[in-house]
PDB file of C-alpha atoms in Angstrom:
ATOM      1  CA  MET A 723      33.560 -16.357  -1.013  1.00  0.00           C
ATOM      2  CA  PRO A 724      35.304 -13.564   1.494  1.00  0.00           C
ATOM      3  CA  LEU A 725      33.047 -11.211  -0.173  1.00  0.00           C
ATOM      4  CA  VAL A 726      29.868 -12.953   0.512  1.00  0.00           C
ATOM      5  CA  SER A 727      30.769 -13.835   3.719  1.00  0.00           C
ATOM      6  CA  ARG A 728      31.740 -10.078   4.606  1.00  0.00           C
ATOM      7  CA  ARG A 729      28.242  -9.108   3.171  1.00  0.00           C
ATOM      8  CA  TYR A 730      26.431 -11.613   5.116  1.00  0.00           C
ATOM      9  CA  SER A 731      28.249 -10.259   8.356  1.00  0.00           C
ATOM     10  CA  ARG A 732      27.595  -6.855   7.689  1.00  0.00           C
ATOM     11  CA  LEU A 733      23.578  -7.443   6.900  1.00  0.00           C
ATOM     12  CA  ARG A 734      23.383  -9.520  10.518  1.00  0.00           C
ATOM     13  CA  LYS A 735      24.828  -6.921  12.054  1.00  0.00           C
ATOM     14  CA  PHE A 736      22.327  -4.302  10.844  1.00  0.00           C
ATOM     15  CA  PHE A 737      19.518  -6.741  11.420  1.00  0.00           C
ATOM     16  CA  LEU A 738      20.645  -7.199  14.936  1.00  0.00           C
ATOM     17  CA  GLY A 739      20.941  -3.691  15.536  1.00  0.00           C
ATOM     18  CA  ASN A 740      17.360  -2.578  13.974  1.00  0.00           C
ATOM     19  CA  VAL A 741      15.948  -5.032  16.497  1.00  0.00           C
ATOM     20  CA  ILE A 742      17.321  -3.810  19.311  1.00  0.00           C
ATOM     21  CA  ALA A 743      16.694  -0.221  18.656  1.00  0.00           C
ATOM     22  CA  VAL A 744      12.931  -1.225  17.858  1.00  0.00           C
ATOM     23  CA  MET A 745      12.590  -2.782  20.988  1.00  0.00           C
ATOM     24  CA  LEU A 746      13.947   0.230  23.001  1.00  0.00           C
ATOM     25  CA  LEU A 747      12.112   2.807  20.977  1.00  0.00           C
ATOM     26  CA  GLY A 748       8.934   0.848  20.383  1.00  0.00           C
ATOM     27  CA  GLY A 749       7.698   1.902  23.914  1.00  0.00           C
ATOM     28  CA  CYS A 750       8.409   5.210  23.738  1.00  0.00           C
ATOM     29  CA  ALA A 751       7.907   6.592  19.971  1.00  0.00           C
ATOM     30  CA  SER A 752       4.432   7.935  19.169  1.00  0.00           C
ATOM     31  CA  ALA A 753       2.858   7.176  15.852  1.00  0.00           C
ATOM     32  CA  GLY A 754       2.541  10.246  13.660  1.00  0.00           C
ATOM     33  CA  ASN A 755      -0.044   8.883  11.433  1.00  0.00           C
ATOM     34  CA  PRO A 756      -3.263   6.927  12.495  1.00  0.00           C
ATOM     35  CA  ARG A 757      -3.093   4.557   9.529  1.00  0.00           C
ATOM     36  CA  ASP A 758       0.439   3.501  10.635  1.00  0.00           C
ATOM     37  CA  PRO A 759       0.192   2.760  14.643  1.00  0.00           C
ATOM     38  CA  LEU A 760       3.137   0.371  14.433  1.00  0.00           C
ATOM     39  CA  GLU A 761       5.489   2.875  12.798  1.00  0.00           C
ATOM     40  CA  PRO A 762       8.615   2.288  14.885  1.00  0.00           C
ATOM     41  CA  LEU A 763       8.506  -1.372  14.137  1.00  0.00           C
ATOM     42  CA  ASN A 764       7.428  -0.842  10.580  1.00  0.00           C
ATOM     43  CA  ARG A 765      10.550   1.438  10.115  1.00  0.00           C
ATOM     44  CA  GLY A 766      12.939  -1.145  11.501  1.00  0.00           C
ATOM     45  CA  ILE A 767      11.712  -3.796   8.900  1.00  0.00           C
ATOM     46  CA  TYR A 768      11.874  -0.929   6.007  1.00  0.00           C
ATOM     47  CA  GLN A 769      15.562  -0.597   7.176  1.00  0.00           C
ATOM     48  CA  PHE A 770      16.171  -4.343   7.175  1.00  0.00           C
ATOM     49  CA  ASN A 771      14.159  -4.989   3.749  1.00  0.00           C
ATOM     50  CA  ASP A 772      16.268  -2.128   2.339  1.00  0.00           C
ATOM     51  CA  ALA A 773      19.316  -3.794   3.655  1.00  0.00           C
ATOM     52  CA  VAL A 774      18.732  -6.886   2.008  1.00  0.00           C
ATOM     53  CA  ASP A 775      18.001  -5.184  -1.111  1.00  0.00           C
ATOM     54  CA  THR A 776      20.862  -3.640  -1.093  1.00  0.00           C
ATOM     55  CA  VAL A 777      23.443  -6.432  -0.397  1.00  0.00           C
ATOM     56  CA  LEU A 778      21.594  -8.831  -2.450  1.00  0.00           C
ATOM     57  CA  PHE A 779      18.581  -8.579  -4.394  1.00  0.00           C
ATOM     58  CA  ARG A 780      19.349  -5.220  -6.073  1.00  0.00           C
ATOM     59  CA  PRO A 781      22.747  -6.684  -7.309  1.00  0.00           C
ATOM     60  CA  MET A 782      21.263  -9.846  -8.573  1.00  0.00           C
ATOM     61  CA  ALA A 783      18.633  -7.614 -10.582  1.00  0.00           C
ATOM     62  CA  GLU A 784      21.208  -5.555 -12.077  1.00  0.00           C
ATOM     63  CA  VAL A 785      23.300  -8.609 -13.261  1.00  0.00           C
ATOM     64  CA  TYR A 786      20.122 -10.073 -14.567  1.00  0.00           C
ATOM     65  CA  GLN A 787      19.482  -6.939 -16.854  1.00  0.00           C
ATOM     66  CA  VAL A 788      22.508  -8.044 -18.889  1.00  0.00           C
ATOM     67  CA  LEU A 789      20.133 -10.452 -20.334  1.00  0.00           C
ATOM     68  CA  PRO A 790      18.665  -8.682 -23.973  1.00  0.00           C
ATOM     69  CA  GLN A 791      15.515  -6.755 -23.602  1.00  0.00           C
ATOM     70  CA  PHE A 792      13.345  -9.366 -25.506  1.00  0.00           C
ATOM     71  CA  VAL A 793      14.462 -12.331 -23.417  1.00  0.00           C
ATOM     72  CA  ARG A 794      13.274 -10.386 -20.026  1.00  0.00           C
ATOM     73  CA  THR A 795      10.210  -8.811 -21.842  1.00  0.00           C
ATOM     74  CA  GLY A 796       9.185 -12.437 -22.627  1.00  0.00           C
ATOM     75  CA  ILE A 797       9.756 -13.598 -19.331  1.00  0.00           C
ATOM     76  CA  GLY A 798       7.665 -10.794 -18.107  1.00  0.00           C
ATOM     77  CA  ASN A 799       4.908 -11.438 -20.400  1.00  0.00           C
ATOM     78  CA  PHE A 800       4.861 -15.253 -19.276  1.00  0.00           C
ATOM     79  CA  PHE A 801       4.590 -14.538 -15.572  1.00  0.00           C
ATOM     80  CA  SER A 802       1.852 -11.821 -16.293  1.00  0.00           C
ATOM     81  CA  ASN A 803       0.038 -14.145 -18.288  1.00  0.00           C
ATOM     82  CA  VAL A 804       0.206 -16.509 -15.151  1.00  0.00           C
ATOM     83  CA  GLN A 805      -1.215 -13.884 -13.105  1.00  0.00           C
ATOM     84  CA  ASP A 806      -4.192 -13.259 -15.137  1.00  0.00           C
ATOM     85  CA  VAL A 807      -5.600 -16.518 -13.719  1.00  0.00           C
ATOM     86  CA  ILE A 808      -5.576 -14.760 -10.322  1.00  0.00           C
ATOM     87  CA  ILE A 809      -6.791 -11.244 -11.879  1.00  0.00           C
ATOM     88  CA  ALA A 810      -9.745 -13.364 -13.629  1.00  0.00           C
ATOM     89  CA  LEU A 811     -10.994 -15.103 -10.645  1.00  0.00           C
ATOM     90  CA  ASN A 812     -10.962 -12.154  -8.152  1.00  0.00           C
ATOM     91  CA  ASN A 813     -12.875 -10.018 -10.978  1.00  0.00           C
ATOM     92  CA  LEU A 814     -15.328 -12.821 -10.762  1.00  0.00           C
ATOM     93  CA  LEU A 815     -15.629 -12.876  -6.956  1.00  0.00           C
ATOM     94  CA  GLN A 816     -16.264  -8.996  -7.237  1.00  0.00           C
ATOM     95  CA  GLY A 817     -19.138  -9.573  -9.537  1.00  0.00           C
ATOM     96  CA  LYS A 818     -17.094  -8.154 -12.577  1.00  0.00           C
ATOM     97  CA  VAL A 819     -18.422 -10.831 -14.859  1.00  0.00           C
ATOM     98  CA  THR A 820     -17.359  -8.997 -18.023  1.00  0.00           C
ATOM     99  CA  ASP A 821     -13.905  -8.224 -16.953  1.00  0.00           C
ATOM    100  CA  ALA A 822     -13.403 -11.730 -15.748  1.00  0.00           C
ATOM    101  CA  GLY A 823     -14.560 -12.820 -19.061  1.00  0.00           C
ATOM    102  CA  LEU A 824     -11.939 -10.508 -20.848  1.00  0.00           C
ATOM    103  CA  ASP A 825      -9.405 -11.988 -18.652  1.00  0.00           C
ATOM    104  CA  LEU A 826     -10.196 -15.243 -19.591  1.00  0.00           C
ATOM    105  CA  CYS A 827     -10.145 -14.364 -23.311  1.00  0.00           C
ATOM    106  CA  ARG A 828      -6.295 -12.801 -22.532  1.00  0.00           C
ATOM    107  CA  ILE A 829      -5.413 -16.004 -21.094  1.00  0.00           C
ATOM    108  CA  ILE A 830      -6.501 -18.421 -23.996  1.00  0.00           C
ATOM    109  CA  VAL A 831      -5.008 -15.779 -26.677  1.00  0.00           C
ATOM    110  CA  ASN A 832      -1.519 -15.385 -24.699  1.00  0.00           C
ATOM    111  CA  SER A 833      -1.344 -19.043 -24.067  1.00  0.00           C
ATOM    112  CA  THR A 834      -1.750 -20.045 -27.694  1.00  0.00           C
ATOM    113  CA  VAL A 835      -1.238 -17.584 -30.031  1.00  0.00           C
ATOM    114  CA  GLY A 836       1.150 -15.801 -27.722  1.00  0.00           C
ATOM    115  CA  ILE A 837       3.313 -19.233 -26.863  1.00  0.00           C
ATOM    116  CA  LEU A 838       2.524 -19.896 -23.504  1.00  0.00           C
ATOM    117  CA  GLY A 839       2.187 -16.023 -22.764  1.00  0.00           C
ATOM    118  CA  LEU A 840       5.885 -14.813 -24.194  1.00  0.00           C
ATOM    119  CA  ILE A 841       4.270 -12.761 -26.457  1.00  0.00           C
ATOM    120  CA  ASP A 842       1.415 -10.229 -25.087  1.00  0.00           C
ATOM    121  CA  VAL A 843      -1.003 -10.510 -28.142  1.00  0.00           C
ATOM    122  CA  GLY A 844      -3.898  -9.800 -26.098  1.00  0.00           C
ATOM    123  CA  THR A 845      -2.730  -6.439 -25.546  1.00  0.00           C
ATOM    124  CA  GLU A 846      -2.172  -6.009 -29.141  1.00  0.00           C
ATOM    125  CA  ILE A 847      -5.630  -6.889 -29.799  1.00  0.00           C
ATOM    126  CA  GLY A 848      -7.555  -4.561 -27.501  1.00  0.00           C
ATOM    127  CA  LEU A 849      -7.830  -6.813 -24.381  1.00  0.00           C
ATOM    128  CA  GLU A 850      -7.368  -4.781 -21.645  1.00  0.00           C
ATOM    129  CA  LYS A 851      -4.969  -5.909 -18.584  1.00  0.00           C
ATOM    130  CA  HIS A 852      -6.678  -5.546 -15.521  1.00  0.00           C
ATOM    131  CA  GLN A 853      -5.054  -5.483 -12.048  1.00  0.00           C
ATOM    132  CA  GLU A 854      -6.885  -7.448  -9.408  1.00  0.00           C
ATOM    133  CA  ASP A 855      -6.169  -9.716  -6.252  1.00  0.00           C
ATOM    134  CA  PHE A 856      -7.789 -11.038  -3.183  1.00  0.00           C
ATOM    135  CA  GLY A 857      -6.765  -7.896  -0.871  1.00  0.00           C
ATOM    136  CA  GLN A 858      -8.795  -5.804  -3.520  1.00  0.00           C
ATOM    137  CA  THR A 859     -11.440  -8.388  -3.229  1.00  0.00           C
ATOM    138  CA  LEU A 860     -11.884  -7.829   0.496  1.00  0.00           C
ATOM    139  CA  GLY A 861     -11.991  -4.151   0.185  1.00  0.00           C
ATOM    140  CA  ARG A 862     -14.838  -4.438  -2.773  1.00  0.00           C
ATOM    141  CA  TRP A 863     -16.789  -6.461  -0.021  1.00  0.00           C
ATOM    142  CA  GLY A 864     -16.473  -4.247   2.946  1.00  0.00           C
ATOM    143  CA  PHE A 865     -13.508  -5.144   4.847  1.00  0.00           C
ATOM    144  CA  GLY A 866     -11.467  -2.454   6.209  1.00  0.00           C
ATOM    145  CA  THR A 867      -7.781  -2.160   5.460  1.00  0.00           C
ATOM    146  CA  GLY A 868      -6.652  -2.302   8.847  1.00  0.00           C
ATOM    147  CA  PRO A 869      -2.909  -0.804  10.010  1.00  0.00           C
ATOM    148  CA  TYR A 870      -0.213  -0.306   7.575  1.00  0.00           C
ATOM    149  CA  ILE A 871       2.296  -3.031   7.999  1.00  0.00           C
ATOM    150  CA  VAL A 872       5.680  -3.684   6.409  1.00  0.00           C
ATOM    151  CA  ILE A 873       6.287  -7.547   5.943  1.00  0.00           C
ATOM    152  CA  PRO A 874      10.075  -8.585   5.957  1.00  0.00           C
ATOM    153  CA  PHE A 875      11.301  -9.488   2.451  1.00  0.00           C
ATOM    154  CA  LEU A 876       7.710  -8.641   0.921  1.00  0.00           C
ATOM    155  CA  GLY A 877       7.528  -5.030   1.834  1.00  0.00           C
ATOM    156  CA  PRO A 878       4.639  -2.576   2.074  1.00  0.00           C
ATOM    157  CA  SER A 879       1.052  -3.902   2.876  1.00  0.00           C
ATOM    158  CA  THR A 880      -1.985  -3.508   4.986  1.00  0.00           C
ATOM    159  CA  VAL A 881      -3.647  -6.305   7.520  1.00  0.00           C
ATOM    160  CA  ARG A 882      -6.107  -6.758   4.877  1.00  0.00           C
ATOM    161  CA  ASP A 883      -3.832  -7.237   2.044  1.00  0.00           C
ATOM    162  CA  GLY A 884      -1.481  -9.459   4.198  1.00  0.00           C
ATOM    163  CA  PHE A 885      -4.744 -11.883   4.458  1.00  0.00           C
ATOM    164  CA  GLY A 886      -5.161 -11.263   0.760  1.00  0.00           C
ATOM    165  CA  LEU A 887      -1.294 -12.696  -0.046  1.00  0.00           C
ATOM    166  CA  ILE A 888      -2.588 -15.809   1.084  1.00  0.00           C
ATOM    167  CA  GLY A 889      -5.463 -16.132  -1.424  1.00  0.00           C
ATOM    168  CA  ASP A 890      -3.166 -15.010  -3.930  1.00  0.00           C
ATOM    169  CA  TRP A 891      -0.725 -17.789  -2.991  1.00  0.00           C
ATOM    170  CA  LYS A 892      -3.360 -20.300  -3.083  1.00  0.00           C
ATOM    171  CA  THR A 893      -4.967 -19.549  -6.398  1.00  0.00           C
ATOM    172  CA  ASP A 894      -1.487 -18.909  -8.329  1.00  0.00           C
ATOM    173  CA  PRO A 895      -0.683 -21.805 -10.770  1.00  0.00           C
ATOM    174  CA  LEU A 896       3.067 -21.869  -9.900  1.00  0.00           C
ATOM    175  CA  THR A 897       2.268 -22.745  -6.405  1.00  0.00           C
ATOM    176  CA  TYR A 898       1.315 -26.289  -7.820  1.00  0.00           C
ATOM    177  CA  LEU A 899       4.359 -26.966  -9.759  1.00  0.00           C
ATOM    178  CA  GLU A 900       6.307 -29.859  -9.204  1.00  0.00           C
ATOM    179  CA  PRO A 901       8.859 -30.989  -8.256  1.00  0.00           C
ATOM    180  CA  THR A 902       9.438 -28.356  -5.374  1.00  0.00           C
ATOM    181  CA  ARG A 903      12.697 -27.248  -6.916  1.00  0.00           C
ATOM    182  CA  THR A 904      10.907 -26.109 -10.093  1.00  0.00           C
ATOM    183  CA  ARG A 905       8.549 -24.295  -8.211  1.00  0.00           C
ATOM    184  CA  ASN A 906      11.312 -22.545  -6.146  1.00  0.00           C
ATOM    185  CA  ALA A 907      13.177 -21.731  -9.334  1.00  0.00           C
ATOM    186  CA  ALA A 908      10.056 -19.959 -10.946  1.00  0.00           C
ATOM    187  CA  TYR A 909       9.316 -18.258  -7.685  1.00  0.00           C
ATOM    188  CA  GLY A 910      12.781 -16.947  -7.890  1.00  0.00           C
ATOM    189  CA  LEU A 911      12.857 -15.896 -11.325  1.00  0.00           C
ATOM    190  CA  TYR A 912       9.641 -13.992 -10.995  1.00  0.00           C
ATOM    191  CA  PHE A 913      10.719 -11.952  -8.184  1.00  0.00           C
ATOM    192  CA  LEU A 914      14.248 -11.302 -10.038  1.00  0.00           C
ATOM    193  CA  ASN A 915      12.435 -10.204 -12.892  1.00  0.00           C
ATOM    194  CA  ARG A 916       9.988  -8.114 -11.137  1.00  0.00           C
ATOM    195  CA  ARG A 917      12.669  -6.533  -9.036  1.00  0.00           C
ATOM    196  CA  ALA A 918      14.557  -5.901 -12.175  1.00  0.00           C
ATOM    197  CA  GLU A 919      11.203  -3.900 -13.432  1.00  0.00           C
ATOM    198  CA  LEU A 920      11.581  -1.736 -10.457  1.00  0.00           C
ATOM    199  CA  LEU A 921      15.472  -0.579 -10.582  1.00  0.00           C
ATOM    200  CA  SER A 922      14.539   2.863 -12.097  1.00  0.00           C
ATOM    201  CA  ALA A 923      11.711   3.311  -9.472  1.00  0.00           C
ATOM    202  CA  SER A 924      14.378   2.945  -6.900  1.00  0.00           C
ATOM    203  CA  ARG A 925      16.774   5.225  -8.464  1.00  0.00           C
ATOM    204  CA  ILE A 926      13.892   7.891  -8.580  1.00  0.00           C
ATOM    205  CA  LEU A 927      12.907   7.148  -4.586  1.00  0.00           C
ATOM    206  CA  GLU A 928      16.559   7.664  -3.625  1.00  0.00           C
ATOM    207  CA  ILE A 929      16.684  11.063  -5.361  1.00  0.00           C
ATOM    208  CA  ALA A 930      13.140  12.489  -4.869  1.00  0.00           C
ATOM    209  CA  ALA A 931      12.144  11.362  -1.235  1.00  0.00           C
ATOM    210  CA  LEU A 932      13.419  13.230   1.769  1.00  0.00           C
ATOM    211  CA  ASP A 933      12.036   9.973   3.698  1.00  0.00           C
ATOM    212  CA  PRO A 934      11.789   7.211   1.499  1.00  0.00           C
ATOM    213  CA  TYR A 935       9.931   5.305   4.197  1.00  0.00           C
ATOM    214  CA  GLU A 936       6.625   7.918   4.623  1.00  0.00           C
ATOM    215  CA  PHE A 937       7.020   8.062   0.657  1.00  0.00           C
ATOM    216  CA  VAL A 938       6.639   4.541   0.203  1.00  0.00           C
ATOM    217  CA  ARG A 939       3.839   4.058   2.882  1.00  0.00           C
ATOM    218  CA  ASP A 940       1.683   7.129   1.433  1.00  0.00           C
ATOM    219  CA  ALA A 941       1.872   5.898  -2.139  1.00  0.00           C
ATOM    220  CA  TYR A 942       0.924   2.288  -1.397  1.00  0.00           C
ATOM    221  CA  LEU A 943      -1.959   3.330   0.837  1.00  0.00           C
ATOM    222  CA  GLN A 944      -3.308   5.782  -1.804  1.00  0.00           C
ATOM    223  CA  ARG A 945      -2.797   3.080  -4.957  1.00  0.00           C
ATOM    224  CA  ARG A 946      -4.085   0.488  -3.170  1.00  0.00           C
ATOM    225  CA  ARG A 947      -7.443   2.447  -2.396  1.00  0.00           C
ATOM    226  CA  ASN A 948      -7.378   3.735  -6.115  1.00  0.00           C
ATOM    227  CA  LEU A 949      -7.065   0.378  -7.119  1.00  0.00           C
ATOM    228  CA  VAL A 950     -10.296  -1.029  -4.895  1.00  0.00           C
ATOM    229  CA  TYR A 951     -12.364   1.758  -6.014  1.00  0.00           C
ATOM    230  CA  ASP A 952     -11.249   1.310  -9.345  1.00  0.00           C
ATOM    231  CA  GLY A 953      -9.861   4.707  -9.991  1.00  0.00           C
ATOM    232  CA  ASN A 954     -12.815   6.600  -8.534  1.00  0.00           C
ATOM    233  CA  PRO A 955     -12.426   6.345  -4.724  1.00  0.00           C
ATOM    234  CA  PRO A 956     -14.710   8.158  -2.651  1.00  0.00           C
ATOM    235  CA  ASP A 957     -13.930  11.719  -1.007  1.00  0.00           C
ATOM    236  CA  GLU A 958     -12.346  11.071   2.637  1.00  0.00           C
ATOM    237  CA  GLU A 959     -11.011  13.399   5.175  1.00  0.00           C
ATOM    238  CA  ASP A 960      -7.293  13.105   5.932  1.00  0.00           C
ATOM    239  CA  PRO A 961      -7.083  11.125   9.253  1.00  0.00           C
ATOM    240  CA  GLU A 962      -4.021  12.949  10.117  1.00  0.00           C
ATOM    241  CA  ILE A 963      -6.043  16.116  10.600  1.00  0.00           C
ATOM    242  CA  GLU A 964      -8.509  15.842  13.295  1.00  0.00           C
ATOM    243  CA  PRO A 965     -11.122  18.543  12.719  1.00  0.00           C
ATOM    244  CA  ARG A 966     -11.574  20.891  15.524  1.00  0.00           C
ATOM    245  CA  PRO A 967     -14.897  21.563  17.037  1.00  0.00           C
ATOM    246  CA  LYS A 968     -16.602  24.762  16.098  1.00  0.00           C
ATOM    247  CA  ALA A 969     -16.409  26.970  19.146  1.00  0.00           C
ATOM    248  CA  ALA A 970     -19.703  27.476  20.741  1.00  0.00           C
ATOM    249  CA  ALA A 971     -21.549  31.042  20.306  1.00  0.00           C
ATOM    250  CA  PRO A 972     -21.127  33.007  23.266  1.00  0.00           C
ATOM    251  CA  GLU A 973     -24.482  32.629  25.233  1.00  0.00           C
ATOM    252  CA  VAL A 974     -26.296  35.960  24.972  1.00  0.00           C
ATOM    253  CA  LYS A 975     -28.496  36.345  28.309  1.00  0.00           C
ATOM    254  CA  PRO A 976     -31.647  38.245  28.066  1.00  0.00           C
ATOM    255  CA  ALA A 977     -31.827  41.488  29.462  1.00  0.00           C
ATOM    256  CA  THR A 978     -33.674  41.428  32.504  1.00  0.00           C
ATOM    257  CA  PRO A 979     -36.662  43.764  32.245  1.00  0.00           C
ATOM    258  CA  THR A 980     -36.984  46.576  34.861  1.00  0.00           C
ATOM    259  CA  PRO A 981     -40.170  47.419  36.109  1.00  0.00           C
ATOM    260  CA  ASP A 982     -41.445  50.945  35.238  1.00  0.00           C
ATOM    261  CA  LYS A 983     -41.115  53.199  37.944  1.00  0.00           C
ATOM    262  CA  ALA A 984     -44.403  54.847  39.395  1.00  0.00           C
ATOM    263  CA  PRO A 985     -44.591  58.475  38.965  1.00  0.00           C
ATOM    264  CA  GLU A 986     -43.658  60.390  42.031  1.00  0.00           C
ATOM    265  CA  PRO A 987     -46.753  62.171  43.548  1.00  0.00           C
ATOM    266  CA  ALA A 988     -46.662  65.761  42.920  1.00  0.00           C
ATOM    267  CA  ALA A 989     -46.107  67.829  45.462  1.00  0.00           C
ATOM    268  CA  PRO A 990     -49.363  69.510  46.850  1.00  0.00           C
ATOM    269  CA  ALA A 991     -49.806  73.114  45.654  1.00  0.00           C
ATOM    270  CA  THR A 992     -49.401  75.399  48.764  1.00  0.00           C
ATOM    271  CA  ASN A 993     -51.622  78.509  48.110  1.00  0.00           C
ATOM    272  CA  PRO A 994     -50.938  81.404  50.325  1.00  0.00           C
ATOM    273  CA  ALA A 995     -53.231  81.918  53.032  1.00  0.00           C
ATOM    274  CA  PRO A 996     -55.521  85.096  52.066  1.00  0.00           C
ATOM    275  CA  LYS A 997     -55.012  88.237  54.205  1.00  0.00           C
ATOM    276  CA  PRO A 998     -57.861  89.336  56.249  1.00  0.00           C
TER     277      PRO A 998
END
């Protein structure tokens, strides 16, 4: 208990310090990336999330990894099968009827032969796993991403994807589990398993990234754009580089024609007078 109390005290002080820093710097710090106009605030939330992860989530995920690999794989497969319900619905909303049908086949096969999804039989027989959500569906129908934001506890997102999370939550079968403690336990296990799957990525981020915040932001935005366009995004100009207007060619004034000078009259010939 004393260790938990110290960690909680440290986390509280860190959070309060970041809030004060954001309030002081938010007005004077300028956003360097036009896709991230809230960068000062986002950095504060990112640091808060990182502190919570360091103190709480990451240690729990490392303990979770003590479980045998086949147990963790089965848990991951189960939640992946549940997520296929959301994926199938979003493929249907995007007009991808064939993909939605394949998702439905995955759900049926994995829920029956795969024992409630604990075994991913669908992938073994060639039924491809898709990645779709309501954020991508909104993008598919022309909604812009909006500014980049960092959500407390949840991490990187955009305004569009933030609204998409509401749709994902409303269509997630886990949302309707009863009683409430069962639902909370299911979500807790889901996030714990997901965090454990990302432990190796966290280590790479710590080693490779000079600025972890920028690395996560740019990787997230690029991946989401790639998902919305199914791996074939159109070319776009880098919003960080403003095209410079071409210098106008110097105006060449036409030469003013000079009127030809009239020839000067020849001097009259002076004949000498004849001598008498």
